[in-house]
GROMACS .gro file of C-alpha atoms in nm:
model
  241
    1UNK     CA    1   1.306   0.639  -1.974
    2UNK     CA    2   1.179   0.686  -1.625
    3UNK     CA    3   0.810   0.725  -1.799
    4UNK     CA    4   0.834   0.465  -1.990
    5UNK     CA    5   0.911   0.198  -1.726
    6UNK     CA    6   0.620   0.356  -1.521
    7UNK     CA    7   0.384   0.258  -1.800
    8UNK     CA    8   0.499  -0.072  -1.738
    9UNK     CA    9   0.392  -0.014  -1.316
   10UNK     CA   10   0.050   0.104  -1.459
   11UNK     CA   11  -0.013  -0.280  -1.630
   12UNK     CA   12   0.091  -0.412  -1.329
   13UNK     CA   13  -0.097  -0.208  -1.087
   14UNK     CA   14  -0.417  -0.311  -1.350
   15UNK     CA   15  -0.303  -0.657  -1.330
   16UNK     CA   16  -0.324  -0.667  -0.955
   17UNK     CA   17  -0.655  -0.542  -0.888
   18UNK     CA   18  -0.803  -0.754  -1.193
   19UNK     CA   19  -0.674  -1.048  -0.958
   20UNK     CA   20  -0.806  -0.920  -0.657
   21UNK     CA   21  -1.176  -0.934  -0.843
   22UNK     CA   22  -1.154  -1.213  -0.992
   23UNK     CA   23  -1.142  -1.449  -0.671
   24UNK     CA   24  -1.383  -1.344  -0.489
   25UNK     CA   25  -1.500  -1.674  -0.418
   26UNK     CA   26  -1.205  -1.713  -0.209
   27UNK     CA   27  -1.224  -1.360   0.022
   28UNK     CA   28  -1.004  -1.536   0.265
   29UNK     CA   29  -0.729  -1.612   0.037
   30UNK     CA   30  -0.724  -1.308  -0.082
   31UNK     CA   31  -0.750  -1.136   0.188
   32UNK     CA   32  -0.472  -1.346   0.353
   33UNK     CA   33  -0.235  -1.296   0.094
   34UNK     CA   34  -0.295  -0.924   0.076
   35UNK     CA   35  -0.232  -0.882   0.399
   36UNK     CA   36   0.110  -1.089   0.371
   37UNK     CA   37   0.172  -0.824   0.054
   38UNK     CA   38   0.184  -0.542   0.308
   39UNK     CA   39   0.359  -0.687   0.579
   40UNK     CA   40   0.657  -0.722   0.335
   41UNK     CA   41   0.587  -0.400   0.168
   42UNK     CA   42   0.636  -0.244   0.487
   43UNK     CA   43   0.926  -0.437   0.695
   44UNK     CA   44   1.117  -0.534   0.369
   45UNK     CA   45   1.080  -0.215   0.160
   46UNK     CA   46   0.931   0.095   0.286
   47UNK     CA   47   1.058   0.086   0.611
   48UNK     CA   48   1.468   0.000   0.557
   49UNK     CA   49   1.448   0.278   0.234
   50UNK     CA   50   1.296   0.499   0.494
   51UNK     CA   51   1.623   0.446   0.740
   52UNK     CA   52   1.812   0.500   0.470
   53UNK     CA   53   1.713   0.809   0.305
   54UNK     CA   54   1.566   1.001   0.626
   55UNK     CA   55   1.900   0.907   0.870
   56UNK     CA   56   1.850   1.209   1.126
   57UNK     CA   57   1.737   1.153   1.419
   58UNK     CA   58   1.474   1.338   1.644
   59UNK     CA   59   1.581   1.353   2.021
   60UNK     CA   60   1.755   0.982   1.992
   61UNK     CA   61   1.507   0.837   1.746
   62UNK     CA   62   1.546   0.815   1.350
   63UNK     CA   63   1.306   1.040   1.197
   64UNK     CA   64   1.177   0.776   0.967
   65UNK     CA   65   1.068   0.577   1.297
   66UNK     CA   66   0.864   0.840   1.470
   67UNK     CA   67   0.696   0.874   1.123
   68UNK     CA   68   0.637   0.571   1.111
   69UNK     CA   69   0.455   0.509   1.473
   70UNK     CA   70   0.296   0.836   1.382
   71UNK     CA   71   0.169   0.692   1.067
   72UNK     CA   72   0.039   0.387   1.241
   73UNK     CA   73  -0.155   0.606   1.501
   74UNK     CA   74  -0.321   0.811   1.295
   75UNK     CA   75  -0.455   0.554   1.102
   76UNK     CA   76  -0.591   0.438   1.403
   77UNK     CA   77  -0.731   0.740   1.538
   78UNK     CA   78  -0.901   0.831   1.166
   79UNK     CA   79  -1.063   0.457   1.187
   80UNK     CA   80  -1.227   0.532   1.540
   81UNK     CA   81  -1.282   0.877   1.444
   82UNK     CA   82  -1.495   0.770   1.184
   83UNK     CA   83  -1.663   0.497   1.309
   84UNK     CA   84  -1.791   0.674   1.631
   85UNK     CA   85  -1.925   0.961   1.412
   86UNK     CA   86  -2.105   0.684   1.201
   87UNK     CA   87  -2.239   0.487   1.531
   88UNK     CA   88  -2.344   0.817   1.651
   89UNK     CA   89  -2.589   0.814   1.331
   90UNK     CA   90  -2.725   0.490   1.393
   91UNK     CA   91  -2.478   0.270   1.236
   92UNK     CA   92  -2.425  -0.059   1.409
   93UNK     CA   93  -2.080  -0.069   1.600
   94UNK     CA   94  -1.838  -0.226   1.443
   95UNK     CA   95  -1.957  -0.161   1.068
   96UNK     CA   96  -1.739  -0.127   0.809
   97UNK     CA   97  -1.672   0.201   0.736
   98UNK     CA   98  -1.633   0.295   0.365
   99UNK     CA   99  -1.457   0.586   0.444
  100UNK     CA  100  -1.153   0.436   0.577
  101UNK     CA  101  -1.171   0.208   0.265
  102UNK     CA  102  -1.130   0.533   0.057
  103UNK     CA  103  -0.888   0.704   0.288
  104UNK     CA  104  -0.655   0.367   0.280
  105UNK     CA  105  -0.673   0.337  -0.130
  106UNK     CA  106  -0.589   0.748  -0.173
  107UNK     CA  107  -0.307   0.679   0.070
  108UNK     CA  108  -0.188   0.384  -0.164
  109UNK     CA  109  -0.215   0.640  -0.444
  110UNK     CA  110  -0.022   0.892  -0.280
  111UNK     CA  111   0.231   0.572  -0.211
  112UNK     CA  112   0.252   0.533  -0.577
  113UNK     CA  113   0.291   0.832  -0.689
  114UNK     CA  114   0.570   0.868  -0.419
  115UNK     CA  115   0.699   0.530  -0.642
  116UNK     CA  116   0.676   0.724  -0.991
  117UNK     CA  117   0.848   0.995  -0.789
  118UNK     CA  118   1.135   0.763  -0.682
  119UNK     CA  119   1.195   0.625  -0.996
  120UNK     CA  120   1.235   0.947  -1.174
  121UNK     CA  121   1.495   1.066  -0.923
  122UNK     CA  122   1.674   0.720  -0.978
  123UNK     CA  123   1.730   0.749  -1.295
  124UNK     CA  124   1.876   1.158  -1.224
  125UNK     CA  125   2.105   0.943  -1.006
  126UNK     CA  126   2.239   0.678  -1.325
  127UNK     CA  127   2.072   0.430  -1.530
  128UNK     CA  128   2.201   0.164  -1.277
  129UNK     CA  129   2.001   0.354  -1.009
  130UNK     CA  130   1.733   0.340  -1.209
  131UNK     CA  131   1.743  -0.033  -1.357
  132UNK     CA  132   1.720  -0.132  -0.988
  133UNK     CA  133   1.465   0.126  -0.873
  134UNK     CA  134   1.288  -0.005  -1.236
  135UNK     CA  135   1.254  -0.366  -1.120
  136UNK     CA  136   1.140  -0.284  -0.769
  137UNK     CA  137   0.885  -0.061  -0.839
  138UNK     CA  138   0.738  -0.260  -1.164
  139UNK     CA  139   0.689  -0.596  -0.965
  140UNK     CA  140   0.563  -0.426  -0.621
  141UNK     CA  141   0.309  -0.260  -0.835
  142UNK     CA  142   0.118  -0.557  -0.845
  143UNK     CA  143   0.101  -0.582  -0.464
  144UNK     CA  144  -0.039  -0.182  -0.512
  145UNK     CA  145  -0.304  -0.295  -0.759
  146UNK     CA  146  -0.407  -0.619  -0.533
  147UNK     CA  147  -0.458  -0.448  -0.192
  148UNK     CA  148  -0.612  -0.106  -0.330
  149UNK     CA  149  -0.849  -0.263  -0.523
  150UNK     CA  150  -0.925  -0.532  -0.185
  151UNK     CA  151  -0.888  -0.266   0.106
  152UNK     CA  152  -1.175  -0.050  -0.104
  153UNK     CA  153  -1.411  -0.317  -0.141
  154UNK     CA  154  -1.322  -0.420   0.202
  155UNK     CA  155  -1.471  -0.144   0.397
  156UNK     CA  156  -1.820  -0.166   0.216
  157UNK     CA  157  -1.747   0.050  -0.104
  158UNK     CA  158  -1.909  -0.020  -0.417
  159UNK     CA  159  -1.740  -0.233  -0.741
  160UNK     CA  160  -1.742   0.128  -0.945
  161UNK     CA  161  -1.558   0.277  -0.629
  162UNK     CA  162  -1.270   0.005  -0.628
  163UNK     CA  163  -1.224   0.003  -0.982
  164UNK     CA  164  -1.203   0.407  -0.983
  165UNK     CA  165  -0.923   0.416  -0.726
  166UNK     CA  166  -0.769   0.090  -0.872
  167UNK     CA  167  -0.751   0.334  -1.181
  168UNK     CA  168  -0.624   0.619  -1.001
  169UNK     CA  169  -0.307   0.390  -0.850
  170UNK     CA  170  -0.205   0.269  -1.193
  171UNK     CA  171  -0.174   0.609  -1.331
  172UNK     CA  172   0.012   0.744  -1.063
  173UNK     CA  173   0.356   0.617  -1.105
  174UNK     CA  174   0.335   0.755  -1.429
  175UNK     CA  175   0.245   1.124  -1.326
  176UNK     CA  176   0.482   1.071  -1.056
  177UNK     CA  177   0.785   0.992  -1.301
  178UNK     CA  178   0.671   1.273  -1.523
  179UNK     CA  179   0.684   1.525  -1.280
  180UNK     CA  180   1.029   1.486  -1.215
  181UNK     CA  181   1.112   1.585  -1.515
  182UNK     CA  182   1.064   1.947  -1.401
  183UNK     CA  183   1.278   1.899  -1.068
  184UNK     CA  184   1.544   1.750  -0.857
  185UNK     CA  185   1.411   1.564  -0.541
  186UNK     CA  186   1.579   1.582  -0.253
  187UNK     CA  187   1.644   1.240  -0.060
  188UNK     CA  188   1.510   1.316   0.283
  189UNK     CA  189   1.155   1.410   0.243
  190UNK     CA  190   1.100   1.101   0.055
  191UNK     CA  191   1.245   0.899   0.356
  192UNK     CA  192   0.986   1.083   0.553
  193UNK     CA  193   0.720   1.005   0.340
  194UNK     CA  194   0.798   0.589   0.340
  195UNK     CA  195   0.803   0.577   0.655
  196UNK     CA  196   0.452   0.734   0.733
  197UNK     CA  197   0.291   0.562   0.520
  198UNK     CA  198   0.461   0.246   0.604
  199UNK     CA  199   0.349   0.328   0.942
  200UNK     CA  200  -0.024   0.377   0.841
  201UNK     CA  201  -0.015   0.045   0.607
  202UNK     CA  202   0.131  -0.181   0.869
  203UNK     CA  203  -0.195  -0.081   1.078
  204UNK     CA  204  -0.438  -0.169   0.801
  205UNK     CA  205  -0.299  -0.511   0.742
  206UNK     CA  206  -0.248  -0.635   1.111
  207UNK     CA  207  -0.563  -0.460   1.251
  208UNK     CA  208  -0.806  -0.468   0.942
  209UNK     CA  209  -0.665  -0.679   0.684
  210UNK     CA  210  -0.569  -1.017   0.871
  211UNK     CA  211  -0.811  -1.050   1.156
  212UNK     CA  212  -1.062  -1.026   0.809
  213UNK     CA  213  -0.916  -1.291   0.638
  214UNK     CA  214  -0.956  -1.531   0.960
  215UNK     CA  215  -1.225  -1.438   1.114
  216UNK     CA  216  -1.489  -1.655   0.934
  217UNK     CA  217  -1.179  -1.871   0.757
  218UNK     CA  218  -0.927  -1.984   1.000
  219UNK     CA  219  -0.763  -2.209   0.764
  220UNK     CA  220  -0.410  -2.316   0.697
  221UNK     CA  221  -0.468  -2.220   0.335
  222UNK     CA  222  -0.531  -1.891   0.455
  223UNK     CA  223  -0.207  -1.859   0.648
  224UNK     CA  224   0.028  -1.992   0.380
  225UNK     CA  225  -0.139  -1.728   0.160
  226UNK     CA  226  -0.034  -1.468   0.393
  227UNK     CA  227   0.360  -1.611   0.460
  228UNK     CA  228   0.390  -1.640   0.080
  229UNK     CA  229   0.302  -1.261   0.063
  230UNK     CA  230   0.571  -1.189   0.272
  231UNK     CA  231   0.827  -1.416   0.085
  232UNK     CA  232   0.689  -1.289  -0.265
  233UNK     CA  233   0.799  -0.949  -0.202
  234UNK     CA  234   1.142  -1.052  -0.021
  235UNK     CA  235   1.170  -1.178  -0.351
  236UNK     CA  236   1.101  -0.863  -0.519
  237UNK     CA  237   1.351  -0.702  -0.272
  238UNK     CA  238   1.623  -0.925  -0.327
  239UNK     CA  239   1.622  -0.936  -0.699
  240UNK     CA  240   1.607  -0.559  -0.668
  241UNK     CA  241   1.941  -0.497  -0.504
   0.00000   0.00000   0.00000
C-alpha cells in the first residue's frame, strides 16, 4: 500500500515541476510562491515533526534544533565556499553558482526519499498512520516538484539539468517506500534528518529564493504569491492531522 500511494507522490512531484516551467514568463511569481512553499514546508511541517520525533535534547537544546541551525549554516558556508572558489577562477562575484543549484535539488531528493521513507514506516505503525502520512506527503509533493525543478534552474543550470533532478525527486518517494519493506525505522534518526534539512531549506528560500523573486519585481503580486505558499501548505498540514 505504502508503494502504491508513493506512485501517486511521483505524479505530483511531475506535476509540480511541469508548473514551475511552464510560467516562466512570470519568474517572479514563481519564484515568490516557491519561496512561500518552503517557508511552510519548513515552520509548518519539517520542523514541528522534527520536535516530535527527535525529543532529546543536547546540553539544554532539542536535538532537532541544533540540526536545524546546523543545517542552515552549512548551507551557507557550501554557498560561499563555492562561490569564492568560482570568483577565484574569474567568475564575476556574485554569479550564480550552478553548483549550489544541484546541491539544493539532491538535498530535496534526499528530502523525498526521507518522505517515501516516512510513509512506509507509517503504514508499519496502522493504516490510520498511514492514511494521514498518505495525504501529507501526496499534496506536499507538489511543493517538492515546484521548487526542485525552480531552485535548479535558478542557479544557472541547464533545462536538461532541472528536468533530470525533477525526475530524480519524483521517483524517490517511491524507492523510499519500497525500501522499507526490508526494515523497521526507528523514529529518531528521521527527526534528525527533518530538521537538517529543514534547517538548510529555510536558508535557500529567505537568502536565495525571496530576495530573487523581488529583486527586479517588487510587486504586491509577488508577495501574495509568497503568503499564499505559506497558507497552501498550512492547508496541507491541517487536513493532514
Amino acid at each position: 500500500m505504502a508503494v502504491i500511494v508513493a506512485l501517486g507522490a511521483f505524479l505530483m512531484t511531475l506535476a509540480g515541476g511541469w508548473t514551475a516551467q511552464r510560467v516562466t514568463d512570470r519568474r517572479h511569481l514563481v519564484l515568490g510562491l516557491a519561496g512561500g512553499l518552503m517557508l511552510g514546508v519548513v515552520g509548518l511541517d519539517l520542523l514541528p515533526e522534527s520536535l516530535h520525533a527527535a525529543g532529546r535534547e543536547v546540553f539544554g537544546v532539542p536535538l532537532a534544533l541544533l540540526l536545524f541551525v546546523a543545517g542552515f549554516l552549512i548551507a551557507h558556508v557550501v554557498e560561499r565556499l563555492l562561490a569564492v572558489r568560482q570568483a577565484a577562477h574569474g567568475a564575476e562575484n556574485g554569479g550564480r553558482v550552478p553548483e549550489v543549484g544541484l546541491t539544493a535539488a539532491s538535498a530535496m531528493v534526499g528530502h523525498s526519499f526521507a518522505d517515501g521513507v516516512a510513509l512506509g514506516a507509517a503504514f508499519q505503525v496502522g493504516g490510520g498512520m498511514g492514511v494521514a502520512v498518505s495525504l501529507a506527503v501526496i499534496t506536499h509533493d507538489f511543493a517538492d516538484g515546484f521548487n526542485t525543478y525552480t531552485l535548479t534552474r535558478l542557479y544557472g543550470n541547464a533545462r536538461r539539468k532541472a528536468l533530470m533532478m525533477l525526475f530524480a525527486d519524483a521517483v524517490a518517494p517511491v524507492l523510499g517506500a519500497a525500501s522499507t519493506l526490508l526494515f523497521t525505522l526507528p523514529e529518531e534518526p528521521l527527526g534528525a534528518y527533518l530538521g537538517f534539512f529543514g534547517g538548510a531549506l529555510l536558508y535557500l528560500a529567505a537568502a536565495e529564493i525571496l530576495p530573487e523573486a523581488h529583486h527586479k519585481h517588487p510587486a504586491l503580486s509577488t508577495l501574495m504569491c509568497t503568503v499564499g505558499g505559506v497558507a497552501g501548505i498550512w492547508l496541507v498540514v491541517g487536513l493532514a492531522d
